Amino acid sequence: MKAIIIAIDGPAAAGKGTLAVALAQHLGLPHLDTGLLYRAVGRLMLDEGRDCAGDDASDIAARLAPSDLKRTDLRLPEVDRAASLVAAQPAVRAALLQRQRDFAATHGAVMDGRDIGTAVFPHADIKLFVTASARARAVRRYQQYHDRDPSPAALSQLEAEIEARDHIDSARHVSPLQRAEDAILIETDDLTPDQVLARALDIVARHPKFLAGNP
Ligand code: CDP
Ligand code: CDP
C-alpha cells in the first residue's frame, strides 16, 4: 500500500487512541498520539513550577526529547488540564507542528489528536472524527484507569472535568477542536472498540490508495 495518512480527531476519551493503535497495527503504519506532545509540555511546565495559563511554554515545546514522551506520569488529572492550557498557546502549537508533519513524511501514519485533519494534515487521505457523549466518555475514562464502574459522585466529577477540557479545546482561537468538513463522523456511544475498528477498516478499504496497493 502507498504511504497513507489517516487523521483521527475528537474530544477526550472518545476512543481515538484505541482506534489509532488498532488501525496502525492492522495497516502496518506508524502511529503518533499527538496528545502526548501537549501532555509532555504541560508536565514539564508543572515540574518547573510555571503557570500553564500565563507563561509562554514554547521554549519547552521546542526542546521536547523523546524520553519526555515516555514518562509514566503524563496521564494524571493535573496533566490533563495543563496540557489543554498549553495547547491553547499559538507559539506552542507552532513549535510542535513540523515535528508532527515530519513523523508521517516517509511511511505515512495514523495520527490522533484534536487538529490533525484541520491543521496538521488538512489534506490527509482519510479523516475520522470520533466522538461520544460526555457521560459515556467519563464512564470509559474511569473504567480505563480503575477497572470498575464509577460511583455517581465520581462520575459527575469526571464528566465535569471532561466537559471543562472539551470547552478549552473547542473555544481556543488557534486550531480548536472541530470536525473537518470532510471528516467522517463515527459516533461511538453504542459501539465497542472492535465495532469502531471494523467501521474504520471498511472506510480505509474503499480508499483509492488502499485499492491501488491491494488489487
Ligand atoms: O484517545 P482517547 O482519549 O480518545 O480515548 P482512548 O484512551 O482510546 O479510549 C478510552 C477508553 O474507552 C478505552 O478504555 C477504550 O477501551 C474505551 N472504548 C473505546 O475506546 N471505544 C469504544 N467504542 C468503547 C470504549
Ligand atoms: O487522551 P485524551 O483525549 O484525554 O487527551 P489527549 O489526546 O492526550 O490530549 C491532551 C490535551 O492535548 C487535549 O485536551 C488538547 O488540549 C491537547 N491536544 C491538542 O490540542 N491537539 C492535539 N492534536 C492533541 C492534543
mmCIF file with all atom_site columns, N, CA and C in Angstrom, residues 90-160:
data_model
loop_
_atom_site.group_PDB
_atom_site.id
_atom_site.type_symbol
_atom_site.label_atom_id
_atom_site.label_alt_id
_atom_site.label_comp_id
_atom_site.label_asym_id
_atom_site.label_entity_id
_atom_site.label_seq_id
_atom_site.pdbx_PDB_ins_code
_atom_site.Cartn_x
_atom_site.Cartn_y
_atom_site.Cartn_z
_atom_site.occupancy
_atom_site.B_iso_or_equiv
_atom_site.pdbx_formal_charge
_atom_site.auth_seq_id
_atom_site.auth_comp_id
_atom_site.auth_asym_id
_atom_site.auth_atom_id
_atom_site.pdbx_PDB_model_num
ATOM 1   N N  . PRO A 1 90  ? -0.652  29.698 20.914 1.00 0.00 ? 90  PRO A N  1
ATOM 2   C CA . PRO A 1 90  ? -0.268  29.571 19.497 1.00 0.00 ? 90  PRO A CA 1
ATOM 3   C C  . PRO A 1 90  ? 1.200   29.208 19.305 1.00 0.00 ? 90  PRO A C  1
ATOM 4   N N  . ALA A 1 91  ? 2.107   29.771 20.123 1.00 0.00 ? 91  ALA A N  1
ATOM 5   C CA . ALA A 1 91  ? 3.545   29.514 19.935 1.00 0.00 ? 91  ALA A CA 1
ATOM 6   C C  . ALA A 1 91  ? 3.892   28.057 20.247 1.00 0.00 ? 91  ALA A C  1
ATOM 7   N N  . VAL A 1 92  ? 3.154   27.455 21.165 1.00 0.00 ? 92  VAL A N  1
ATOM 8   C CA . VAL A 1 92  ? 3.378   26.034 21.483 1.00 0.00 ? 92  VAL A CA 1
ATOM 9   C C  . VAL A 1 92  ? 2.954   25.184 20.286 1.00 0.00 ? 92  VAL A C  1
ATOM 10  N N  . ARG A 1 93  ? 1.805   25.477 19.725 1.00 0.00 ? 93  ARG A N  1
ATOM 11  C CA . ARG A 1 93  ? 1.317   24.693 18.575 1.00 0.00 ? 93  ARG A CA 1
ATOM 12  C C  . ARG A 1 93  ? 2.266   24.847 17.386 1.00 0.00 ? 93  ARG A C  1
ATOM 13  N N  . ALA A 1 94  ? 2.757   26.087 17.201 1.00 0.00 ? 94  ALA A N  1
ATOM 14  C CA . ALA A 1 94  ? 3.684   26.319 16.082 1.00 0.00 ? 94  ALA A CA 1
ATOM 15  C C  . ALA A 1 94  ? 4.958   25.507 16.280 1.00 0.00 ? 94  ALA A C  1
ATOM 16  N N  . ALA A 1 95  ? 5.432   25.432 17.509 1.00 0.00 ? 95  ALA A N  1
ATOM 17  C CA . ALA A 1 95  ? 6.687   24.714 17.784 1.00 0.00 ? 95  ALA A CA 1
ATOM 18  C C  . ALA A 1 95  ? 6.537   23.206 17.566 1.00 0.00 ? 95  ALA A C  1
ATOM 19  N N  . LEU A 1 96  ? 5.312   22.692 17.664 1.00 0.00 ? 96  LEU A N  1
ATOM 20  C CA . LEU A 1 96  ? 5.107   21.240 17.544 1.00 0.00 ? 96  LEU A CA 1
ATOM 21  C C  . LEU A 1 96  ? 4.648   20.798 16.146 1.00 0.00 ? 96  LEU A C  1
ATOM 22  N N  . LEU A 1 97  ? 4.328   21.779 15.304 1.00 0.00 ? 97  LEU A N  1
ATOM 23  C CA . LEU A 1 97  ? 3.702   21.449 14.020 1.00 0.00 ? 97  LEU A CA 1
ATOM 24  C C  . LEU A 1 97  ? 4.618   20.641 13.087 1.00 0.00 ? 97  LEU A C  1
ATOM 25  N N  . GLN A 1 98  ? 5.838   21.150 12.859 1.00 0.00 ? 98  GLN A N  1
ATOM 26  C CA . GLN A 1 98  ? 6.726   20.487 11.898 1.00 0.00 ? 98  GLN A CA 1
ATOM 27  C C  . GLN A 1 98  ? 7.082   19.079 12.343 1.00 0.00 ? 98  GLN A C  1
ATOM 28  N N  . ARG A 1 99  ? 7.269   18.961 13.651 1.00 0.00 ? 99  ARG A N  1
ATOM 29  C CA . ARG A 1 99  ? 7.597   17.646 14.220 1.00 0.00 ? 99  ARG A CA 1
ATOM 30  C C  . ARG A 1 99  ? 6.506   16.602 13.879 1.00 0.00 ? 99  ARG A C  1
ATOM 31  N N  . GLN A 1 100 ? 5.250   17.036 13.960 1.00 0.00 ? 100 GLN A N  1
ATOM 32  C CA . GLN A 1 100 ? 4.145   16.125 13.645 1.00 0.00 ? 100 GLN A CA 1
ATOM 33  C C  . GLN A 1 100 ? 4.129   15.797 12.159 1.00 0.00 ? 100 GLN A C  1
ATOM 34  N N  . ARG A 1 101 ? 4.410   16.818 11.329 1.00 0.00 ? 101 ARG A N  1
ATOM 35  C CA . ARG A 1 101 ? 4.398   16.569 9.877  1.00 0.00 ? 101 ARG A CA 1
ATOM 36  C C  . ARG A 1 101 ? 5.542   15.640 9.486  1.00 0.00 ? 101 ARG A C  1
ATOM 37  N N  . ASP A 1 102 ? 6.708   15.858 10.100 1.00 0.00 ? 102 ASP A N  1
ATOM 38  C CA . ASP A 1 102 ? 7.876   15.028 9.776  1.00 0.00 ? 102 ASP A CA 1
ATOM 39  C C  . ASP A 1 102 ? 7.607   13.560 10.104 1.00 0.00 ? 102 ASP A C  1
ATOM 40  N N  . PHE A 1 103 ? 6.837   13.339 11.154 1.00 0.00 ? 103 PHE A N  1
ATOM 41  C CA . PHE A 1 103 ? 6.593   11.957 11.596 1.00 0.00 ? 103 PHE A CA 1
ATOM 42  C C  . PHE A 1 103 ? 6.000   11.105 10.476 1.00 0.00 ? 103 PHE A C  1
ATOM 43  N N  . ALA A 1 104 ? 5.119   11.727 9.678  1.00 0.00 ? 104 ALA A N  1
ATOM 44  C CA . ALA A 1 104 ? 4.403   10.953 8.649  1.00 0.00 ? 104 ALA A CA 1
ATOM 45  C C  . ALA A 1 104 ? 5.057   11.032 7.285  1.00 0.00 ? 104 ALA A C  1
ATOM 46  N N  . ALA A 1 105 ? 6.170   11.789 7.205  1.00 0.00 ? 105 ALA A N  1
ATOM 47  C CA . ALA A 1 105 ? 6.724   12.135 5.885  1.00 0.00 ? 105 ALA A CA 1
ATOM 48  C C  . ALA A 1 105 ? 7.092   10.916 5.037  1.00 0.00 ? 105 ALA A C  1
ATOM 49  N N  . THR A 1 106 ? 7.729   9.921  5.610  1.00 0.00 ? 106 THR A N  1
ATOM 50  C CA . THR A 1 106 ? 8.260   8.830  4.801  1.00 0.00 ? 106 THR A CA 1
ATOM 51  C C  . THR A 1 106 ? 7.282   7.683  4.592  1.00 0.00 ? 106 THR A C  1
ATOM 52  N N  . HIS A 1 107 ? 6.694   7.223  5.689  1.00 0.00 ? 107 HIS A N  1
ATOM 53  C CA . HIS A 1 107 ? 5.886   5.994  5.611  1.00 0.00 ? 107 HIS A CA 1
ATOM 54  C C  . HIS A 1 107 ? 4.383   6.233  5.742  1.00 0.00 ? 107 HIS A C  1
ATOM 55  N N  . GLY A 1 108 ? 3.967   7.530  5.871  1.00 0.00 ? 108 GLY A N  1
ATOM 56  C CA . GLY A 1 108 ? 2.582   7.786  6.208  1.00 0.00 ? 108 GLY A CA 1
ATOM 57  C C  . GLY A 1 108 ? 2.382   7.536  7.693  1.00 0.00 ? 108 GLY A C  1
ATOM 58  N N  . ALA A 1 109 ? 1.169   7.632  8.184  1.00 0.00 ? 109 ALA A N  1
ATOM 59  C CA . ALA A 1 109 ? 0.945   7.429  9.618  1.00 0.00 ? 109 ALA A CA 1
ATOM 60  C C  . ALA A 1 109 ? -0.544  7.448  9.948  1.00 0.00 ? 109 ALA A C  1
ATOM 61  N N  . VAL A 1 110 ? -0.832  6.889  11.105 1.00 0.00 ? 110 VAL A N  1
ATOM 62  C CA . VAL A 1 110 ? -2.124  7.127  11.753 1.00 0.00 ? 110 VAL A CA 1
ATOM 63  C C  . VAL A 1 110 ? -1.822  8.080  12.893 1.00 0.00 ? 110 VAL A C  1
ATOM 64  N N  . MET A 1 111 ? -2.445  9.239  12.902 1.00 0.00 ? 111 MET A N  1
ATOM 65  C CA . MET A 1 111 ? -2.186  10.218 13.963 1.00 0.00 ? 111 MET A CA 1
ATOM 66  C C  . MET A 1 111 ? -3.499  10.606 14.624 1.00 0.00 ? 111 MET A C  1
ATOM 67  N N  . ASP A 1 112 ? -3.510  10.637 15.955 1.00 0.00 ? 112 ASP A N  1
ATOM 68  C CA . ASP A 1 112 ? -4.734  11.037 16.640 1.00 0.00 ? 112 ASP A CA 1
ATOM 69  C C  . ASP A 1 112 ? -4.486  12.257 17.518 1.00 0.00 ? 112 ASP A C  1
ATOM 70  N N  . GLY A 1 113 ? -5.524  13.117 17.573 1.00 0.00 ? 113 GLY A N  1
ATOM 71  C CA . GLY A 1 113 ? -5.405  14.349 18.349 1.00 0.00 ? 113 GLY A CA 1
ATOM 72  C C  . GLY A 1 113 ? -6.676  15.179 18.270 1.00 0.00 ? 113 GLY A C  1
ATOM 73  N N  . ARG A 1 114 ? -6.481  16.492 18.104 1.00 0.00 ? 114 ARG A N  1
ATOM 74  C CA . ARG A 1 114 ? -7.625  17.391 18.038 1.00 0.00 ? 114 ARG A CA 1
ATOM 75  C C  . ARG A 1 114 ? -7.693  18.138 16.709 1.00 0.00 ? 114 ARG A C  1
ATOM 76  N N  . ASP A 1 115 ? -6.509  18.347 16.096 1.00 0.00 ? 115 ASP A N  1
ATOM 77  C CA . ASP A 1 115 ? -6.434  19.217 14.920 1.00 0.00 ? 115 ASP A CA 1
ATOM 78  C C  . ASP A 1 115 ? -5.678  18.550 13.773 1.00 0.00 ? 115 ASP A C  1
ATOM 79  N N  . ILE A 1 116 ? -5.638  17.230 13.752 1.00 0.00 ? 116 ILE A N  1
ATOM 80  C CA . ILE A 1 116 ? -4.840  16.562 12.717 1.00 0.00 ? 116 ILE A CA 1
ATOM 81  C C  . ILE A 1 116 ? -5.479  16.791 11.340 1.00 0.00 ? 116 ILE A C  1
ATOM 82  N N  . GLY A 1 117 ? -6.775  16.606 11.257 1.00 0.00 ? 117 GLY A N  1
ATOM 83  C CA . GLY A 1 117 ? -7.450  16.766 9.961  1.00 0.00 ? 117 GLY A CA 1
ATOM 84  C C  . GLY A 1 117 ? -7.710  18.217 9.578  1.00 0.00 ? 117 GLY A C  1
ATOM 85  N N  . THR A 1 118 ? -7.587  19.138 10.531 1.00 0.00 ? 118 THR A N  1
ATOM 86  C CA . THR A 1 118 ? -7.856  20.546 10.220 1.00 0.00 ? 118 THR A CA 1
ATOM 87  C C  . THR A 1 118 ? -6.572  21.347 10.026 1.00 0.00 ? 118 THR A C  1
ATOM 88  N N  . ALA A 1 119 ? -5.540  21.093 10.848 1.00 0.00 ? 119 ALA A N  1
ATOM 89  C CA . ALA A 1 119 ? -4.344  21.946 10.821 1.00 0.00 ? 119 ALA A CA 1
ATOM 90  C C  . ALA A 1 119 ? -3.063  21.194 10.480 1.00 0.00 ? 119 ALA A C  1
ATOM 91  N N  . VAL A 1 120 ? -2.855  20.029 11.062 1.00 0.00 ? 120 VAL A N  1
ATOM 92  C CA . VAL A 1 120 ? -1.575  19.326 10.845 1.00 0.00 ? 120 VAL A CA 1
ATOM 93  C C  . VAL A 1 120 ? -1.554  18.722 9.433  1.00 0.00 ? 120 VAL A C  1
ATOM 94  N N  . PHE A 1 121 ? -2.616  17.989 9.095  1.00 0.00 ? 121 PHE A N  1
ATOM 95  C CA . PHE A 1 121 ? -2.718  17.409 7.753  1.00 0.00 ? 121 PHE A CA 1
ATOM 96  C C  . PHE A 1 121 ? -4.096  17.720 7.151  1.00 0.00 ? 121 PHE A C  1
ATOM 97  N N  . PRO A 1 122 ? -4.279  18.981 6.706  1.00 0.00 ? 122 PRO A N  1
ATOM 98  C CA . PRO A 1 122 ? -5.592  19.316 6.121  1.00 0.00 ? 122 PRO A CA 1
ATOM 99  C C  . PRO A 1 122 ? -5.883  18.508 4.862  1.00 0.00 ? 122 PRO A C  1
ATOM 100 N N  . HIS A 1 123 ? -4.820  17.894 4.274  1.00 0.00 ? 123 HIS A N  1
ATOM 101 C CA . HIS A 1 123 ? -5.044  17.064 3.077  1.00 0.00 ? 123 HIS A CA 1
ATOM 102 C C  . HIS A 1 123 ? -4.825  15.580 3.382  1.00 0.00 ? 123 HIS A C  1
ATOM 103 N N  . ALA A 1 124 ? -5.045  15.189 4.600  1.00 0.00 ? 124 ALA A N  1
ATOM 104 C CA . ALA A 1 124 ? -4.912  13.766 4.970  1.00 0.00 ? 124 ALA A CA 1
ATOM 105 C C  . ALA A 1 124 ? -5.772  12.910 4.038  1.00 0.00 ? 124 ALA A C  1
ATOM 106 N N  . ASP A 1 125 ? -5.322  11.695 3.773  1.00 0.00 ? 125 ASP A N  1
ATOM 107 C CA . ASP A 1 125 ? -6.068  10.815 2.865  1.00 0.00 ? 125 ASP A CA 1
ATOM 108 C C  . ASP A 1 125 ? -7.428  10.452 3.446  1.00 0.00 ? 125 ASP A C  1
ATOM 109 N N  . ILE A 1 126 ? -7.430  10.161 4.749  1.00 0.00 ? 126 ILE A N  1
ATOM 110 C CA . ILE A 1 126 ? -8.681  9.777  5.415  1.00 0.00 ? 126 ILE A CA 1
ATOM 111 C C  . ILE A 1 126 ? -8.754  10.545 6.723  1.00 0.00 ? 126 ILE A C  1
ATOM 112 N N  . LYS A 1 127 ? -9.931  11.142 6.970  1.00 0.00 ? 127 LYS A N  1
ATOM 113 C CA . LYS A 1 127 ? -10.129 11.874 8.224  1.00 0.00 ? 127 LYS A CA 1
ATOM 114 C C  . LYS A 1 127 ? -11.318 11.262 8.960  1.00 0.00 ? 127 LYS A C  1
ATOM 115 N N  . LEU A 1 128 ? -11.094 10.897 10.194 1.00 0.00 ? 128 LEU A N  1
ATOM 116 C CA . LEU A 1 128 ? -12.169 10.345 11.021 1.00 0.00 ? 128 LEU A CA 1
ATOM 117 C C  . LEU A 1 128 ? -12.364 11.274 12.219 1.00 0.00 ? 128 LEU A C  1
ATOM 118 N N  . PHE A 1 129 ? -13.606 11.558 12.544 1.00 0.00 ? 129 PHE A N  1
ATOM 119 C CA . PHE A 1 129 ? -13.895 12.329 13.753 1.00 0.00 ? 129 PHE A CA 1
ATOM 120 C C  . PHE A 1 129 ? -14.683 11.405 14.684 1.00 0.00 ? 129 PHE A C  1
ATOM 121 N N  . VAL A 1 130 ? -14.016 11.012 15.766 1.00 0.00 ? 130 VAL A N  1
ATOM 122 C CA . VAL A 1 130 ? -14.565 10.013 16.679 1.00 0.00 ? 130 VAL A CA 1
ATOM 123 C C  . VAL A 1 130 ? -15.124 10.721 17.905 1.00 0.00 ? 130 VAL A C  1
ATOM 124 N N  . THR A 1 131 ? -16.374 10.448 18.230 1.00 0.00 ? 131 THR A N  1
ATOM 125 C CA . THR A 1 131 ? -16.950 11.138 19.379 1.00 0.00 ? 131 THR A CA 1
ATOM 126 C C  . THR A 1 131 ? -17.948 10.265 20.130 1.00 0.00 ? 131 THR A C  1
ATOM 127 N N  . ALA A 1 132 ? -18.348 10.740 21.302 1.00 0.00 ? 132 ALA A N  1
ATOM 128 C CA . ALA A 1 132 ? -19.390 10.077 22.109 1.00 0.00 ? 132 ALA A CA 1
ATOM 129 C C  . ALA A 1 132 ? -19.866 11.112 23.118 1.00 0.00 ? 132 ALA A C  1
ATOM 130 N N  . SER A 1 133 ? -20.977 10.836 23.789 1.00 0.00 ? 133 SER A N  1
ATOM 131 C CA . SER A 1 133 ? -21.496 11.776 24.786 1.00 0.00 ? 133 SER A CA 1
ATOM 132 C C  . SER A 1 133 ? -20.478 11.930 25.925 1.00 0.00 ? 133 SER A C  1
ATOM 133 N N  . ALA A 1 134 ? -20.528 13.074 26.609 1.00 0.00 ? 134 ALA A N  1
ATOM 134 C CA . ALA A 1 134 ? -19.597 13.325 27.724 1.00 0.00 ? 134 ALA A CA 1
ATOM 135 C C  . ALA A 1 134 ? -19.782 12.265 28.811 1.00 0.00 ? 134 ALA A C  1
ATOM 136 N N  . ARG A 1 135 ? -21.001 11.833 29.021 1.00 0.00 ? 135 ARG A N  1
ATOM 137 C CA . ARG A 1 135 ? -21.267 10.818 30.058 1.00 0.00 ? 135 ARG A CA 1
ATOM 138 C C  . ARG A 1 135 ? -20.576 9.497  29.698 1.00 0.00 ? 135 ARG A C  1
ATOM 139 N N  . ALA A 1 136 ? -20.768 9.072  28.465 1.00 0.00 ? 136 ALA A N  1
ATOM 140 C CA . ALA A 1 136 ? -20.138 7.802  28.039 1.00 0.00 ? 136 ALA A CA 1
ATOM 141 C C  . ALA A 1 136 ? -18.631 7.906  28.123 1.00 0.00 ? 136 ALA A C  1
ATOM 142 N N  . ARG A 1 137 ? -18.097 9.057  27.769 1.00 0.00 ? 137 ARG A N  1
ATOM 143 C CA . ARG A 1 137 ? -16.638 9.214  27.783 1.00 0.00 ? 137 ARG A CA 1
ATOM 144 C C  . ARG A 1 137 ? -16.109 9.220  29.217 1.00 0.00 ? 137 ARG A C  1
ATOM 145 N N  . ALA A 1 138 ? -16.886 9.818  30.134 1.00 0.00 ? 138 ALA A N  1
ATOM 146 C CA . ALA A 1 138 ? -16.455 9.823  31.543 1.00 0.00 ? 138 ALA A CA 1
ATOM 147 C C  . ALA A 1 138 ? -16.454 8.394  32.103 1.00 0.00 ? 138 ALA A C  1
ATOM 148 N N  . VAL A 1 139 ? -17.474 7.619  31.761 1.00 0.00 ? 139 VAL A N  1
ATOM 149 C CA . VAL A 1 139 ? -17.525 6.219  32.227 1.00 0.00 ? 139 VAL A CA 1
ATOM 150 C C  . VAL A 1 139 ? -16.309 5.453  31.693 1.00 0.00 ? 139 VAL A C  1
ATOM 151 N N  . ARG A 1 140 ? -16.032 5.634  30.414 1.00 0.00 ? 140 ARG A N  1
ATOM 152 C CA . ARG A 1 140 ? -14.898 4.923  29.802 1.00 0.00 ? 140 ARG A CA 1
ATOM 153 C C  . ARG A 1 140 ? -13.581 5.293  30.468 1.00 0.00 ? 140 ARG A C  1
ATOM 154 N N  . ARG A 1 141 ? -13.380 6.599  30.664 1.00 0.00 ? 141 ARG A N  1
ATOM 155 C CA . ARG A 1 141 ? -12.100 7.024  31.231 1.00 0.00 ? 141 ARG A CA 1
ATOM 156 C C  . ARG A 1 141 ? -11.941 6.467  32.655 1.00 0.00 ? 141 ARG A C  1
ATOM 157 N N  . TYR A 1 142 ? -13.053 6.439  33.405 1.00 0.00 ? 142 TYR A N  1
ATOM 158 C CA . TYR A 1 142 ? -12.968 5.904  34.766 1.00 0.00 ? 142 TYR A CA 1
ATOM 159 C C  . TYR A 1 142 ? -12.631 4.407  34.732 1.00 0.00 ? 142 TYR A C  1
ATOM 160 N N  . GLN A 1 143 ? -13.349 3.689  33.897 1.00 0.00 ? 143 GLN A N  1
ATOM 161 C CA . GLN A 1 143 ? -13.106 2.235  33.804 1.00 0.00 ? 143 GLN A CA 1
ATOM 162 C C  . GLN A 1 143 ? -11.688 1.941  33.325 1.00 0.00 ? 143 GLN A C  1
ATOM 163 N N  . GLN A 1 144 ? -11.209 2.770  32.442 1.00 0.00 ? 144 GLN A N  1
ATOM 164 C CA . GLN A 1 144 ? -9.859  2.586  31.884 1.00 0.00 ? 144 GLN A CA 1
ATOM 165 C C  . GLN A 1 144 ? -8.802  2.634  32.997 1.00 0.00 ? 144 GLN A C  1
ATOM 166 N N  . TYR A 1 145 ? -8.993  3.525  33.946 1.00 0.00 ? 145 TYR A N  1
ATOM 167 C CA . TYR A 1 145 ? -7.974  3.695  34.996 1.00 0.00 ? 145 TYR A CA 1
ATOM 168 C C  . TYR A 1 145 ? -8.247  2.922  36.271 1.00 0.00 ? 145 TYR A C  1
ATOM 169 N N  . HIS A 1 146 ? -9.529  2.618  36.541 1.00 0.00 ? 146 HIS A N  1
ATOM 170 C CA . HIS A 1 146 ? -9.852  1.974  37.827 1.00 0.00 ? 146 HIS A CA 1
ATOM 171 C C  . HIS A 1 146 ? -10.353 0.552  37.682 1.00 0.00 ? 146 HIS A C  1
ATOM 172 N N  . ASP A 1 147 ? -10.651 0.140  36.440 1.00 0.00 ? 147 ASP A N  1
ATOM 173 C CA . ASP A 1 147 ? -11.089 -1.222 36.191 1.00 0.00 ? 147 ASP A CA 1
ATOM 174 C C  . ASP A 1 147 ? -12.389 -1.569 36.903 1.00 0.00 ? 147 ASP A C  1
ATOM 175 N N  . ARG A 1 148 ? -13.208 -0.588 37.165 1.00 0.00 ? 148 ARG A N  1
ATOM 176 C CA . ARG A 1 148 ? -14.544 -0.826 37.730 1.00 0.00 ? 148 ARG A CA 1
ATOM 177 C C  . ARG A 1 148 ? -15.420 0.371  37.380 1.00 0.00 ? 148 ARG A C  1
ATOM 178 N N  . ASP A 1 149 ? -16.739 0.235  37.668 1.00 0.00 ? 149 ASP A N  1
ATOM 179 C CA . ASP A 1 149 ? -17.651 1.336  37.347 1.00 0.00 ? 149 ASP A CA 1
ATOM 180 C C  . ASP A 1 149 ? -17.517 2.460  38.376 1.00 0.00 ? 149 ASP A C  1
ATOM 181 N N  . PRO A 1 150 ? -17.712 3.706  37.941 1.00 0.00 ? 150 PRO A N  1
ATOM 182 C CA . PRO A 1 150 ? -17.606 4.827  38.884 1.00 0.00 ? 150 PRO A CA 1
ATOM 183 C C  . PRO A 1 150 ? -18.839 4.963  39.779 1.00 0.00 ? 150 PRO A C  1
ATOM 184 N N  . SER A 1 151 ? -18.658 5.543  40.964 1.00 0.00 ? 151 SER A N  1
ATOM 185 C CA . SER A 1 151 ? -19.801 5.915  41.795 1.00 0.00 ? 151 SER A CA 1
ATOM 186 C C  . SER A 1 151 ? -20.460 7.114  41.113 1.00 0.00 ? 151 SER A C  1
ATOM 187 N N  . PRO A 1 152 ? -21.729 7.406  41.454 1.00 0.00 ? 152 PRO A N  1
ATOM 188 C CA . PRO A 1 152 ? -22.379 8.576  40.834 1.00 0.00 ? 152 PRO A CA 1
ATOM 189 C C  . PRO A 1 152 ? -21.578 9.854  41.063 1.00 0.00 ? 152 PRO A C  1
ATOM 190 N N  . ALA A 1 153 ? -20.993 10.018 42.263 1.00 0.00 ? 153 ALA A N  1
ATOM 191 C CA . ALA A 1 153 ? -20.244 11.248 42.559 1.00 0.00 ? 153 ALA A CA 1
ATOM 192 C C  . ALA A 1 153 ? -18.973 11.324 41.710 1.00 0.00 ? 153 ALA A C  1
ATOM 193 N N  . ALA A 1 154 ? -18.260 10.191 41.621 1.00 0.00 ? 154 ALA A N  1
ATOM 194 C CA . ALA A 1 154 ? -17.020 10.178 40.825 1.00 0.00 ? 154 ALA A CA 1
ATOM 195 C C  . ALA A 1 154 ? -17.340 10.446 39.359 1.00 0.00 ? 154 ALA A C  1
ATOM 196 N N  . LEU A 1 155 ? -18.454 9.870  38.900 1.00 0.00 ? 155 LEU A N  1
ATOM 197 C CA . LEU A 1 155 ? -18.840 10.053 37.505 1.00 0.00 ? 155 LEU A CA 1
ATOM 198 C C  . LEU A 1 155 ? -19.158 11.521 37.206 1.00 0.00 ? 155 LEU A C  1
ATOM 199 N N  . SER A 1 156 ? -19.898 12.153 38.129 1.00 0.00 ? 156 SER A N  1
ATOM 200 C CA . SER A 1 156 ? -20.257 13.572 37.918 1.00 0.00 ? 156 SER A CA 1
ATOM 201 C C  . SER A 1 156 ? -19.005 14.428 37.853 1.00 0.00 ? 156 SER A C  1
ATOM 202 N N  . GLN A 1 157 ? -18.045 14.146 38.755 1.00 0.00 ? 157 GLN A N  1
ATOM 203 C CA . GLN A 1 157 ? -16.827 14.965 38.780 1.00 0.00 ? 157 GLN A CA 1
ATOM 204 C C  . GLN A 1 157 ? -16.013 14.794 37.492 1.00 0.00 ? 157 GLN A C  1
ATOM 205 N N  . LEU A 1 158 ? -15.889 13.544 37.068 1.00 0.00 ? 158 LEU A N  1
ATOM 206 C CA . LEU A 1 158 ? -15.092 13.276 35.864 1.00 0.00 ? 158 LEU A CA 1
ATOM 207 C C  . LEU A 1 158 ? -15.768 13.863 34.628 1.00 0.00 ? 158 LEU A C  1
ATOM 208 N N  . GLU A 1 159 ? -17.091 13.760 34.598 1.00 0.00 ? 159 GLU A N  1
ATOM 209 C CA . GLU A 1 159 ? -17.821 14.310 33.454 1.00 0.00 ? 159 GLU A CA 1
ATOM 210 C C  . GLU A 1 159 ? -17.620 15.827 33.389 1.00 0.00 ? 159 GLU A C  1
ATOM 211 N N  . ALA A 1 160 ? -17.636 16.474 34.576 1.00 0.00 ? 160 ALA A N  1
ATOM 212 C CA . ALA A 1 160 ? -17.430 17.932 34.608 1.00 0.00 ? 160 ALA A CA 1
ATOM 213 C C  . ALA A 1 160 ? -16.018 18.280 34.135 1.00 0.00 ? 160 ALA A C  1
#
